[in-house]
Coordinates of C-alpha atoms and ligand atoms in Angstrom, one line a residue:
Chain A
M1 CA 13.7 41.3 -28.3
K2 CA 10.1 42.4 -28.1
I3 CA 9.1 42.7 -24.4
L4 CA 5.7 43.3 -22.9
V5 CA 5.6 44.7 -19.4
C6 CA 2.4 44.3 -17.4
M7 CA 2.0 47.3 -15.0
K8 CA -0.6 47.9 -12.4
Q9 CA -1.8 51.1 -10.8
V10 CA -2.1 50.7 -7.0
P11 CA -2.9 53.1 -4.1
Q12 CA 0.1 55.1 -3.0
K13 CA 2.0 53.5 -0.1
D14 CA 1.2 56.3 2.3
A15 CA -2.4 56.8 1.1
P16 CA -5.0 56.5 3.9
L17 CA -7.4 53.8 2.6
K18 CA -11.1 53.7 3.4
L19 CA -13.6 50.9 2.7
N20 CA -16.4 51.5 0.2
E21 CA -20.1 51.3 1.2
T22 CA -20.4 47.6 0.5
G23 CA -17.2 46.8 2.5
T24 CA -15.9 44.7 -0.4
W25 CA -13.3 47.1 -1.8
I26 CA -11.6 50.4 -1.0
R27 CA -12.9 53.8 -1.9
E28 CA -11.2 54.7 -5.1
D29 CA -10.7 58.4 -4.4
V30 CA -7.1 58.0 -3.3
S31 CA -3.8 58.8 -4.9
Y32 CA -2.2 56.1 -7.0
E33 CA 1.2 55.0 -8.2
V34 CA 2.9 52.2 -10.2
N35 CA 3.0 48.9 -8.3
E36 CA 6.6 48.9 -7.2
P37 CA 7.8 45.5 -8.6
D38 CA 6.2 46.5 -12.0
A39 CA 8.4 49.6 -12.0
Y40 CA 11.4 47.3 -11.7
A41 CA 10.0 45.1 -14.5
L42 CA 9.8 48.1 -16.8
E43 CA 13.3 49.2 -15.9
E44 CA 14.6 45.7 -16.7
A45 CA 12.8 45.6 -20.0
L46 CA 14.3 49.0 -21.0
R47 CA 17.8 47.8 -20.0
Q48 CA 17.3 44.6 -22.1
K49 CA 16.3 46.7 -25.1
E50 CA 19.3 49.0 -24.6
K51 CA 21.5 46.0 -24.7
H52 CA 20.0 43.8 -27.4
G53 CA 17.7 46.1 -29.3
G54 CA 14.0 45.5 -29.9
E55 CA 10.9 47.0 -28.5
V56 CA 9.2 47.5 -25.2
V57 CA 5.4 47.6 -24.9
V58 CA 3.6 48.4 -21.6
I59 CA 0.1 47.1 -20.8
T60 CA -2.4 47.8 -18.0
A61 CA -6.0 46.9 -17.2
G62 CA -8.1 49.4 -15.2
P63 CA -10.2 52.6 -15.4
A64 CA -9.2 55.8 -17.1
R65 CA -7.0 56.9 -14.2
S66 CA -4.7 53.9 -14.7
Q67 CA -3.5 55.3 -18.0
Q68 CA -1.1 57.2 -15.8
V69 CA 1.1 54.2 -15.4
L70 CA 1.3 53.7 -19.1
R71 CA 2.3 57.4 -19.6
E72 CA 5.0 56.9 -17.0
G73 CA 6.2 53.8 -18.9
L74 CA 6.2 55.7 -22.2
A75 CA 8.0 58.6 -20.6
K76 CA 10.8 56.3 -19.3
G77 CA 11.3 54.8 -22.7
A78 CA 8.6 52.2 -23.6
D79 CA 7.7 52.4 -27.3
S80 CA 4.0 51.9 -27.2
A81 CA 1.2 51.1 -24.7
I82 CA -2.0 49.0 -24.5
H83 CA -4.8 50.1 -22.2
L84 CA -7.6 47.6 -21.3
E85 CA -9.8 50.4 -20.2
D86 CA -12.8 49.7 -18.0
P87 CA -13.4 50.1 -14.2
G88 CA -14.6 46.4 -14.3
F89 CA -11.0 45.2 -14.8
V90 CA -10.2 46.2 -11.2
G91 CA -12.4 43.4 -9.9
L92 CA -11.1 40.6 -12.0
D93 CA -9.3 37.7 -10.3
A94 CA -5.8 36.8 -11.4
F95 CA -7.1 34.1 -13.8
N96 CA -9.4 36.5 -15.7
T97 CA -6.9 39.4 -15.7
A98 CA -4.4 37.1 -17.4
K99 CA -7.1 35.9 -19.8
A100 CA -7.8 39.5 -20.7
F101 CA -4.2 40.3 -21.3
A102 CA -3.8 37.2 -23.5
A103 CA -6.8 38.2 -25.5
A104 CA -5.5 41.7 -26.0
I105 CA -2.1 40.6 -27.3
K106 CA -3.1 37.7 -29.4
E107 CA -2.0 39.5 -32.6
E108 CA 1.4 40.4 -31.3
N109 CA 4.6 38.4 -31.1
F110 CA 6.4 39.0 -27.9
D111 CA 9.7 37.2 -26.9
L112 CA 9.2 38.0 -23.3
I113 CA 6.5 39.1 -20.9
F114 CA 7.5 40.7 -17.6
T115 CA 5.2 41.3 -14.6
G116 CA 6.0 42.4 -11.1
L117 CA 6.2 39.4 -8.8
Q118 CA 3.0 40.5 -7.0
S119 CA 0.8 43.6 -6.5
D120 CA 0.7 45.8 -3.5
D121 CA -3.2 45.7 -3.5
Y122 CA -4.4 42.1 -3.9
G123 CA -1.0 40.5 -3.5
Y124 CA -2.0 37.3 -5.4
A125 CA 1.4 36.7 -6.8
Q126 CA -0.3 34.8 -9.6
T127 CA -1.1 36.8 -12.7
G128 CA 2.3 36.3 -14.4
V129 CA 2.3 32.5 -13.9
V130 CA -1.3 32.2 -14.9
L131 CA -0.6 34.2 -18.1
A132 CA 2.3 31.9 -18.9
E133 CA 0.1 28.9 -18.7
I134 CA -2.6 30.5 -20.8
M135 CA 0.0 31.4 -23.4
G136 CA 1.5 27.9 -23.2
W137 CA 4.9 29.5 -22.4
P138 CA 7.5 28.6 -19.8
H139 CA 7.9 30.9 -16.8
A140 CA 10.2 31.7 -13.9
T141 CA 9.4 33.7 -10.8
I142 CA 11.1 36.2 -8.5
I143 CA 13.8 37.1 -11.0
M144 CA 16.9 39.0 -10.0
Q145 CA 18.9 38.9 -13.3
I146 CA 18.3 38.1 -16.9
D147 CA 21.0 37.3 -19.5
K148 CA 20.3 36.6 -23.1
Q149 CA 22.2 33.6 -24.5
D150 CA 22.0 31.3 -27.5
G151 CA 18.6 29.7 -27.8
G152 CA 17.1 31.6 -24.9
I153 CA 17.9 33.2 -21.6
K154 CA 19.6 32.5 -18.3
V155 CA 17.8 33.9 -15.3
K156 CA 18.6 34.2 -11.6
R157 CA 15.7 33.2 -9.4
E158 CA 15.7 34.4 -5.8
L159 CA 15.0 31.6 -3.4
E160 CA 14.3 31.9 0.3
A161 CA 16.9 32.9 3.0
G162 CA 19.5 34.4 0.7
F163 CA 19.7 31.6 -1.8
F164 CA 19.5 32.0 -5.6
Q165 CA 19.3 29.6 -8.5
H166 CA 20.2 30.0 -12.1
V167 CA 17.8 28.6 -14.7
D168 CA 18.2 28.3 -18.4
M169 CA 15.0 28.7 -20.4
P170 CA 13.8 29.0 -24.0
L171 CA 11.9 32.0 -25.4
P172 CA 9.2 33.1 -25.5
A173 CA 8.7 33.1 -21.7
V174 CA 7.1 35.0 -18.9
L175 CA 9.2 36.3 -16.0
T176 CA 8.0 37.8 -12.7
I177 CA 10.4 40.4 -11.6
Q178 CA 11.5 41.1 -8.0
S179 CA 12.1 44.6 -6.6
G180 CA 15.8 45.5 -6.4
I181 CA 16.8 43.7 -9.7
N182 CA 18.2 47.0 -10.9
K183 CA 18.2 50.7 -10.1
L184 CA 15.2 52.6 -11.3
R185 CA 15.6 55.6 -13.7
Y186 CA 13.6 58.8 -13.6
A187 CA 11.6 60.0 -16.6
T188 CA 13.3 62.9 -18.3
L189 CA 11.5 66.0 -19.4
I190 CA 12.1 65.1 -23.0
G191 CA 10.8 61.6 -22.3
I192 CA 7.6 63.0 -20.9
K193 CA 7.2 65.2 -23.9
Q194 CA 7.9 62.4 -26.4
A195 CA 5.5 60.1 -24.5
K196 CA 2.6 62.2 -25.7
N197 CA 3.2 61.2 -29.3
K198 CA 3.7 57.5 -28.7
P199 CA 1.0 55.0 -29.8
L200 CA -1.5 53.9 -27.1
R201 CA -4.0 51.3 -28.1
K202 CA -7.2 51.1 -26.2
V203 CA -9.0 47.8 -25.7
T204 CA -12.6 47.8 -24.3
M205 CA -14.1 45.2 -22.0
D206 CA -16.4 44.1 -24.9
E207 CA -13.4 43.2 -27.0
V208 CA -12.1 40.7 -24.5
R209 CA -15.3 39.7 -22.7
S210 CA -15.7 36.4 -24.7
S211 CA -12.3 35.3 -23.3
L212 CA -13.3 35.8 -19.7
G213 CA -15.3 33.6 -17.3
D214 CA -16.9 34.3 -13.9
N215 CA -14.4 35.0 -11.2
M216 CA -13.7 31.7 -9.4
Q217 CA -13.0 33.4 -6.1
K218 CA -15.0 36.1 -4.4
I219 CA -14.1 38.8 -1.9
E220 CA -16.9 38.5 0.6
K221 CA -15.7 41.4 2.7
L222 CA -12.7 43.6 3.5
Y223 CA -12.0 44.8 7.0
I224 CA -9.3 46.1 9.4
P225 CA -7.6 43.1 10.8
Q226 CA -8.3 42.5 14.5
K227 CA -5.4 43.1 16.8
T228 CA -4.5 39.9 18.6
K229 CA -1.6 41.2 20.6
K230 CA -1.7 43.9 23.3
T231 CA 0.9 46.4 22.3
E232 CA 1.8 48.8 25.0
M233 CA 1.6 52.3 23.5
L234 CA 3.7 55.1 24.7
T235 CA 2.3 58.6 24.3
G236 CA 3.3 62.1 25.1
S237 CA 5.7 64.7 23.7
P238 CA 8.8 63.4 21.8
A239 CA 10.9 64.2 24.9
E240 CA 8.5 62.4 27.2
I241 CA 8.4 59.4 25.0
A242 CA 12.2 59.3 24.8
K243 CA 12.4 59.3 28.6
Q244 CA 9.7 56.6 29.0
L245 CA 11.4 54.4 26.4
V246 CA 14.8 54.6 28.0
E247 CA 13.2 53.6 31.3
K248 CA 11.8 50.5 29.6
L249 CA 15.1 49.7 27.9
K250 CA 16.7 49.8 31.3
N251 CA 14.1 48.0 33.5
E252 CA 12.1 45.8 31.2
V253 CA 14.1 45.1 28.0
R254 CA 17.3 45.3 30.1
V255 CA 19.7 46.4 27.3
L256 CA 20.9 49.5 29.0
Chain B
M1 CA -17.5 10.2 -2.7
A2 CA -16.4 11.5 0.7
D3 CA -14.7 14.9 0.7
T4 CA -11.0 14.9 1.0
I5 CA -8.4 17.5 1.9
L6 CA -5.0 17.0 0.3
V7 CA -2.0 18.7 1.8
V8 CA 1.0 18.8 -0.6
V9 CA 4.0 19.1 1.7
E10 CA 7.1 20.7 0.3
Q11 CA 10.3 18.8 -0.4
R12 CA 13.3 20.7 -1.5
E13 CA 16.7 19.1 -2.3
G14 CA 15.4 15.9 -0.7
K15 CA 14.5 17.6 2.5
L16 CA 11.1 18.2 4.0
N17 CA 10.4 21.9 4.4
R18 CA 9.2 22.1 7.9
V19 CA 6.8 25.0 7.1
S20 CA 4.7 22.1 5.7
Y21 CA 3.7 21.2 9.3
E22 CA 2.0 24.6 9.6
T23 CA -0.2 23.8 6.6
L24 CA -0.8 20.3 7.9
R25 CA -1.9 21.8 11.3
G26 CA -4.3 24.1 9.5
A27 CA -5.6 21.2 7.4
Q28 CA -6.1 19.1 10.6
S29 CA -8.4 21.7 12.1
I30 CA -10.3 22.2 8.9
A31 CA -10.8 18.4 8.8
A32 CA -11.9 18.4 12.4
E33 CA -14.5 21.1 11.7
T34 CA -15.8 19.7 8.4
G35 CA -15.4 16.0 9.0
W36 CA -13.5 15.7 5.7
T37 CA -10.8 13.1 5.3
L38 CA -7.2 14.5 5.5
E39 CA -4.5 13.0 3.2
A40 CA -1.1 14.3 2.4
A41 CA 1.3 13.9 -0.5
V42 CA 4.9 14.5 -1.2
L43 CA 6.3 14.8 -4.7
G44 CA 9.8 14.1 -5.9
S45 CA 12.0 11.2 -7.2
G46 CA 13.6 8.2 -5.5
A47 CA 14.0 7.0 -2.0
V48 CA 13.7 10.5 -0.3
V49 CA 10.1 10.7 -1.3
G50 CA 9.3 7.5 0.7
E51 CA 11.4 8.8 3.6
I52 CA 9.5 12.1 3.8
A53 CA 6.2 10.3 3.4
N54 CA 7.0 8.1 6.4
E55 CA 7.8 11.1 8.4
I56 CA 4.5 12.8 7.5
A57 CA 2.7 9.5 8.2
K58 CA 3.4 10.0 12.0
S59 CA 1.0 12.9 11.9
K60 CA -2.8 12.4 12.2
V61 CA -3.6 11.9 8.6
A62 CA -5.6 9.2 6.9
K63 CA -3.0 8.4 4.3
V64 CA 0.2 9.7 2.7
Y65 CA 1.0 9.4 -0.9
A66 CA 4.6 9.2 -2.0
L67 CA 4.5 10.7 -5.5
D68 CA 7.4 9.6 -7.6
S69 CA 8.3 10.9 -11.0
A70 CA 11.8 10.5 -12.4
T71 CA 11.5 14.0 -14.0
C72 CA 10.8 15.5 -10.6
V73 CA 14.3 14.8 -9.3
N74 CA 15.0 18.6 -9.6
Y75 CA 12.3 21.1 -9.1
T76 CA 10.8 22.6 -12.3
P77 CA 7.4 24.2 -12.6
D78 CA 6.6 22.1 -15.7
A79 CA 7.3 18.8 -14.0
Y80 CA 5.7 19.6 -10.7
A81 CA 2.5 21.1 -12.2
A82 CA 2.2 18.2 -14.7
A83 CA 2.7 15.5 -12.0
L84 CA 0.3 17.0 -9.5
K85 CA -2.3 17.6 -12.3
Q86 CA -2.2 13.9 -13.0
F87 CA -2.6 12.9 -9.4
I88 CA -5.3 15.5 -8.5
T89 CA -7.3 14.6 -11.7
D90 CA -7.2 11.0 -10.6
K91 CA -8.0 11.5 -6.9
K92 CA -10.4 14.5 -7.1
P93 CA -9.8 16.0 -3.6
T94 CA -12.2 18.7 -2.6
L95 CA -9.5 21.0 -1.2
V96 CA -5.8 21.1 -1.9
L97 CA -3.6 23.0 0.6
M98 CA 0.0 24.0 0.3
P99 CA 2.4 26.3 2.2
H100 CA 2.9 29.7 0.4
T101 CA 6.6 29.2 -0.3
Y102 CA 8.7 30.5 -3.2
Q103 CA 8.4 27.0 -4.8
V104 CA 4.7 26.8 -4.4
R105 CA 4.3 30.4 -5.7
D106 CA 6.2 29.2 -8.7
F107 CA 4.1 26.2 -9.8
A108 CA 0.7 26.4 -8.0
P109 CA -0.9 29.1 -10.2
K110 CA 0.2 27.1 -13.3
L111 CA -1.3 23.9 -11.8
T112 CA -4.6 25.5 -11.0
T113 CA -4.8 27.2 -14.4
S114 CA -4.1 23.9 -16.1
L115 CA -7.0 22.4 -14.2
N116 CA -9.2 25.5 -14.9
R117 CA -9.4 26.2 -11.2
T118 CA -8.5 29.0 -9.0
L119 CA -6.0 29.4 -6.1
I120 CA -6.6 31.5 -3.0
S121 CA -3.0 32.4 -2.3
D122 CA -1.2 33.4 0.9
A123 CA -4.1 32.9 3.3
T124 CA -3.5 33.6 7.0
G125 CA -6.5 31.5 8.2
Y126 CA -9.9 30.1 7.5
R127 CA -13.4 30.2 8.9
K128 CA -16.5 28.1 8.4
D129 CA -19.5 30.2 7.5
G130 CA -22.3 27.7 7.4
A131 CA -21.4 25.2 4.7
K132 CA -19.1 27.8 3.1
L133 CA -15.4 27.7 3.7
I134 CA -13.9 31.2 3.9
F135 CA -10.2 31.9 3.6
V136 CA -8.8 35.0 5.2
R137 CA -6.0 36.8 3.5
Q138 CA -4.2 40.1 3.8
M139 CA -4.7 42.8 1.2
F140 CA -3.1 46.2 0.6
Q141 CA 0.1 45.0 2.3
G142 CA -1.7 44.0 5.5
K143 CA -3.7 47.2 5.9
F144 CA -6.8 45.1 5.4
A145 CA -7.9 41.6 5.8
A146 CA -10.3 40.0 3.3
D147 CA -12.7 37.1 3.6
V148 CA -12.5 35.2 0.3
S149 CA -14.6 32.3 -0.8
F150 CA -14.6 29.9 -3.8
A151 CA -17.2 30.5 -6.4
G152 CA -16.5 27.7 -8.9
E153 CA -16.2 24.0 -8.7
S154 CA -13.8 21.9 -6.6
P155 CA -11.0 21.0 -6.4
F156 CA -10.4 24.2 -4.5
F157 CA -6.8 25.3 -4.0
A158 CA -5.3 27.5 -1.2
T159 CA -1.9 28.3 0.1
F160 CA -1.2 29.3 3.7
Q161 CA 1.3 32.0 4.7
T162 CA 4.2 31.2 6.9
G163 CA 3.1 31.6 10.5
A164 CA -0.6 31.1 9.8
F165 CA -0.6 28.0 12.0
R166 CA 1.6 26.5 14.7
G167 CA 3.6 23.7 13.1
D168 CA 4.6 22.4 16.5
Q169 CA 0.9 21.7 17.3
V170 CA 0.4 19.1 14.6
E171 CA -1.5 16.2 16.1
N172 CA 0.2 12.9 15.8
G173 CA -1.7 9.8 14.8
S174 CA -2.2 6.8 17.2
A175 CA -0.4 4.7 14.6
A176 CA 1.5 5.6 11.5
A177 CA -0.7 6.3 8.5
P178 CA -0.5 4.1 5.5
V179 CA 1.9 5.3 2.8
E180 CA 1.1 4.6 -0.8
K181 CA 3.6 4.9 -3.5
V182 CA 2.3 6.4 -6.7
I183 CA 4.4 6.4 -9.9
L184 CA 3.7 9.4 -12.1
D185 CA 4.8 9.7 -15.6
V186 CA 5.9 13.1 -16.8
P187 CA 8.0 12.9 -19.9
A188 CA 11.3 14.8 -19.9
S189 CA 10.2 16.4 -23.2
A190 CA 7.5 18.3 -21.2
I191 CA 10.1 20.2 -19.2
R192 CA 11.3 23.4 -20.7
N193 CA 13.3 25.1 -17.9
K194 CA 16.7 23.8 -17.0
P195 CA 17.5 24.4 -13.4
L196 CA 21.2 25.0 -12.6
D197 CA 23.2 25.6 -9.4
I198 CA 21.7 26.8 -6.2
F199 CA 24.0 29.3 -4.5
K200 CA 24.5 32.1 -2.0
E201 CA 26.0 35.4 -2.9
A202 CA 29.6 36.1 -1.9
K203 CA 30.0 35.8 1.9
Q204 CA 28.0 38.3 3.9
A205 CA 30.2 40.7 5.7
V206 CA 27.7 41.3 8.5
D207 CA 26.2 38.6 10.6
L208 CA 23.0 40.1 12.1
T209 CA 22.0 36.8 13.6
Q210 CA 24.4 37.2 16.5
A211 CA 23.4 40.8 17.3
E212 CA 21.8 41.5 20.6
I213 CA 20.5 45.0 19.7
I214 CA 19.2 45.8 16.3
V215 CA 18.0 49.2 15.2
S216 CA 16.2 48.6 11.9
V217 CA 15.2 51.2 9.4
G218 CA 12.5 51.2 6.8
R219 CA 11.2 53.4 4.0
G220 CA 9.8 55.9 6.6
I221 CA 13.4 57.3 6.7
K222 CA 12.6 58.9 3.3
E223 CA 16.1 59.8 2.1
Q224 CA 19.5 58.1 2.1
K225 CA 21.1 61.0 4.1
N226 CA 18.7 60.4 7.0
I227 CA 20.2 56.9 7.6
E228 CA 22.9 58.6 9.6
L229 CA 20.3 59.5 12.3
V230 CA 19.5 55.8 12.7
Q231 CA 23.2 54.9 12.8
Q232 CA 23.6 57.4 15.6
L233 CA 20.9 55.7 17.6
A234 CA 22.3 52.2 16.9
T235 CA 25.8 53.4 18.0
A236 CA 24.4 55.0 21.2
L237 CA 22.6 51.8 22.1
G238 CA 25.7 49.7 21.3
G239 CA 23.7 47.9 18.6
V240 CA 23.9 47.3 14.9
I241 CA 21.9 48.8 12.1
A242 CA 19.6 46.7 9.8
A243 CA 16.9 47.5 7.3
S244 CA 13.8 46.5 5.4
R245 CA 14.2 45.4 1.8
P246 CA 13.4 48.6 0.0
I247 CA 16.3 50.3 1.8
C248 CA 18.7 47.7 0.5
D249 CA 17.0 47.7 -2.9
S250 CA 17.7 51.4 -3.2
G251 CA 21.3 50.9 -2.2
W252 CA 21.0 53.0 0.9
L253 CA 22.4 50.2 3.0
P254 CA 24.2 47.0 1.7
M255 CA 22.2 43.8 1.1
D256 CA 23.7 42.1 4.1
R257 CA 21.8 44.5 6.4
Q258 CA 18.4 43.2 5.1
V259 CA 16.1 41.4 7.5
G260 CA 13.3 39.2 6.3
S261 CA 12.3 36.2 4.2
S262 CA 14.9 37.1 1.5
G263 CA 17.4 38.5 4.0
Q264 CA 18.6 37.4 7.4
T265 CA 16.5 35.9 10.2
V266 CA 17.4 37.6 13.5
A267 CA 16.6 37.0 17.2
P268 CA 18.1 39.9 19.2
K269 CA 17.1 41.0 22.7
L270 CA 15.9 44.2 21.2
Y271 CA 14.6 44.9 17.7
L272 CA 13.8 48.6 17.3
A273 CA 11.8 49.2 14.0
L274 CA 11.8 52.7 12.7
G275 CA 9.5 53.6 9.8
I276 CA 8.9 49.9 9.0
S277 CA 5.3 49.0 8.0
G278 CA 5.6 45.3 9.1
A279 CA 5.0 43.4 5.8
I280 CA 4.9 39.6 6.4
Q281 CA 8.2 39.2 4.5
H282 CA 9.8 41.4 7.0
I283 CA 8.1 40.0 10.1
V284 CA 9.2 36.4 9.4
G285 CA 12.8 37.6 9.7
M286 CA 12.4 39.3 13.1
K287 CA 9.4 38.0 15.0
G288 CA 11.8 35.9 17.1
A289 CA 13.2 39.0 18.8
R290 CA 12.7 39.0 22.5
S291 CA 11.4 42.5 22.6
I292 CA 10.1 44.4 19.6
I293 CA 9.7 48.2 19.7
A294 CA 8.1 50.0 16.8
I295 CA 8.0 53.7 15.9
N296 CA 5.6 54.4 13.1
K297 CA 3.5 57.5 12.2
D298 CA 0.6 55.3 11.1
S299 CA -1.4 53.8 14.0
E300 CA -2.8 51.1 11.7
A301 CA 0.6 49.9 10.5
P302 CA 0.8 46.1 10.8
I303 CA 4.1 46.3 12.7
F304 CA 2.0 47.3 15.8
E305 CA 0.4 43.8 15.6
I306 CA 3.6 42.2 16.7
A307 CA 5.3 45.0 18.6
D308 CA 5.6 44.8 22.4
I309 CA 5.9 48.5 22.7
G310 CA 4.6 50.9 20.1
I311 CA 5.0 54.6 19.5
V312 CA 2.7 56.3 17.0
G313 CA 4.7 59.3 15.8
N314 CA 7.2 60.9 13.5
L315 CA 10.5 59.2 13.9
F316 CA 12.3 62.4 13.0
E317 CA 10.9 64.0 16.1
I318 CA 11.4 61.0 18.4
V319 CA 14.8 59.7 17.5
P320 CA 16.9 62.8 18.3
P321 CA 15.7 63.1 22.0
L322 CA 15.9 59.3 22.2
I323 CA 19.6 59.4 21.3
E324 CA 20.2 62.0 23.9
E325 CA 18.4 60.0 26.6
V326 CA 20.2 56.8 25.7
K327 CA 23.5 58.7 26.0
K328 CA 22.6 60.1 29.3
A329 CA 21.5 56.7 30.6
K330 CA 24.8 55.1 29.4
G331 CA 26.8 57.9 30.9
A332 CA 25.2 57.4 34.3
Ligands
LIG1 C1 9.1 37.6 -2.3 C2 9.3 38.8 -1.5 C3 10.4 38.8 -0.6 C4 10.6 39.9 0.2 N1 11.6 39.9 1.1 C5 11.7 40.9 2.0 C6 12.7 40.9 3.1 O1 13.5 39.9 3.2 N2 12.7 41.9 3.9 C7 11.8 43.0 3.9 O2 11.9 43.9 4.7 N3 10.9 43.0 2.9 C8 10.8 42.0 2.0 N4 9.9 42.1 1.0 C9 9.1 43.4 0.8 C10 8.0 43.6 1.7 O3 6.8 43.0 1.1 C11 7.7 45.1 2.0 O4 7.5 45.7 0.7 C12 8.8 45.8 2.7 O5 9.1 45.1 3.9 C13 8.3 47.2 3.1 O6 9.4 47.9 3.7 P1 9.1 49.1 4.6 O7 8.3 48.7 5.8 O8 10.4 49.7 4.9 O9 8.3 50.1 3.7 P2 6.8 50.6 3.7 O10 5.9 49.4 3.6 O11 6.7 51.6 2.6 O12 6.6 51.2 5.1 C14 7.1 52.5 5.5 C15 6.5 52.8 6.8 O13 7.1 54.0 7.4 C16 6.1 54.7 8.0 N5 6.6 56.1 8.1 C17 6.7 57.0 7.0 N6 7.2 58.1 7.5 C18 7.4 58.0 8.8 C19 7.9 58.9 9.8 N7 8.3 60.2 9.5 N8 8.0 58.4 11.1 C20 7.6 57.2 11.4 N9 7.1 56.3 10.5 C21 7.0 56.7 9.2 C22 4.9 54.5 7.3 O14 3.7 54.7 8.1 C23 5.0 53.0 6.8 O15 4.4 52.2 7.7 C24 9.7 41.0 0.1 C25 8.6 41.0 -0.7 C26 8.4 39.9 -1.5 C27 7.2 39.9 -2.5

């Protein structure tokens, strides 16, 4: 099976974020990491390849810095990478991002495309499904298991409140992967070395521009959410806080 | 033609998903502010569709459509997107609203793409800015909120996050709204996925729903070996340990300890959240707790938005003396 994994670079979970001058996006001088569900998507692709053979290709869209997620993918075992490299890709909505991906891979024949189920930055939860529709392929979302079978695959979709559902589907298909589907591997030293010699194809904005349209939704502004609830904050040294808290547990919460 | 808001309520396995009332409530207030007509629709197959439509028709809406397609008897994204595309192309609503459920996440982006339109997903509210309708949504895992507007042509599509509006505040109509049955024709050949059984994993060993005291641990615990510290606190308090999803994903605690939209929904007397950021998928599982106490080193963490008592600090410094104080109090 030939599998494409869409990976996104997002700010590190603990990174303190600041707004840019226009208040429409964050300042980009923060540390970044792979969007977590995308890491699980990559791991799943590698496991499928180990079981059934084939090829794993990683793709991302973003400025030069985002090449790091492709390097990580290659170091963990992906065979090649595609980088849609331009700072402008960061501002695309899900529809245009999917269009850009579709344009960049139109010469290739994938059996499966994986994305993470949503990104930690925008959190649209849409790019994979939109991509499926653009490709004309079936899709399934929030996937927790994938088994190859005659004529296609059987997937396990997570539903709400602890329920799951099996779905049979034909290939090619797009799947959005849920965190926790597998256990992530670490890149090995050899892997990191080998990654340097693996093919990485760059695609410019100009090459895909004719496939894109104007964004159909616009971020007017970004801001720190207003607090609506009055939280009582306890302050002091750890010992003082512990004492205050136990008082509250006794007298207000009444669990002691 | 007058502007119309269409709410597509969610039907699953023949039952109305009650979260639909939250979206309906949001739509009612948008309708009141804009003067737009509010209609609702439910999609499925057979008698259940009419029954759910009748139930929705009690709310203050101008009309309810019972959309019936034989191929929508079981949910598939192909059938749902195709059926709603037919209906929406015909009716041309200005704004289509849906709850941001797993099912809607599965078909709505496909539907909007097939109509060459966009979807503002997972909105927590809306605002009118002159003639412009702004949707508010969380970004960066709730660290920021964003005002998002539509740039293209209608129909506009948006989904509302669970909890965005109060479902119990839906206004009822003075009389039942008219229900119109609409037969949609989606051929079976258009459906590529074959949905099979819906099931739960083998029985959960731990029932968190009955617990009175829950000490819940998140990624702030850093390493598996530190879970022990949280267990000590839970034991001292006479409570049980629970966790956010990443802790269970990593295998640090078993899945049946997970609280949230894909885990258990709990309502203890005390929910003590240690190193949990407060993502919406976690919040929906514990917001019913009588008292929520959060310890987090980040003063901006969204968990403080719902906590009754908050402590900004390093859990590794606060939990050890807390265990001692609790033991003292219990001993006394
Ligand atoms: C479809 C779907 C379903 C999901 N279902 C669930 C679900 O059921 N349950 C669930 O929990 N999540 C669920 N999630 C995941 C959810 O979106 C969040 O990613 C998750 O809840 C984050 O867990 P966390 O708060 O432990 O980690 P993080 O968001 O990484 O937060 C860690 C927190 O620890 C704090 N911290 C770090 N170090 C310290 C320290 N030393 N002392 C004090 N504080 C510290 C940080 O400031 C931070 O706020 C779901 C996601 C999706 C998309």
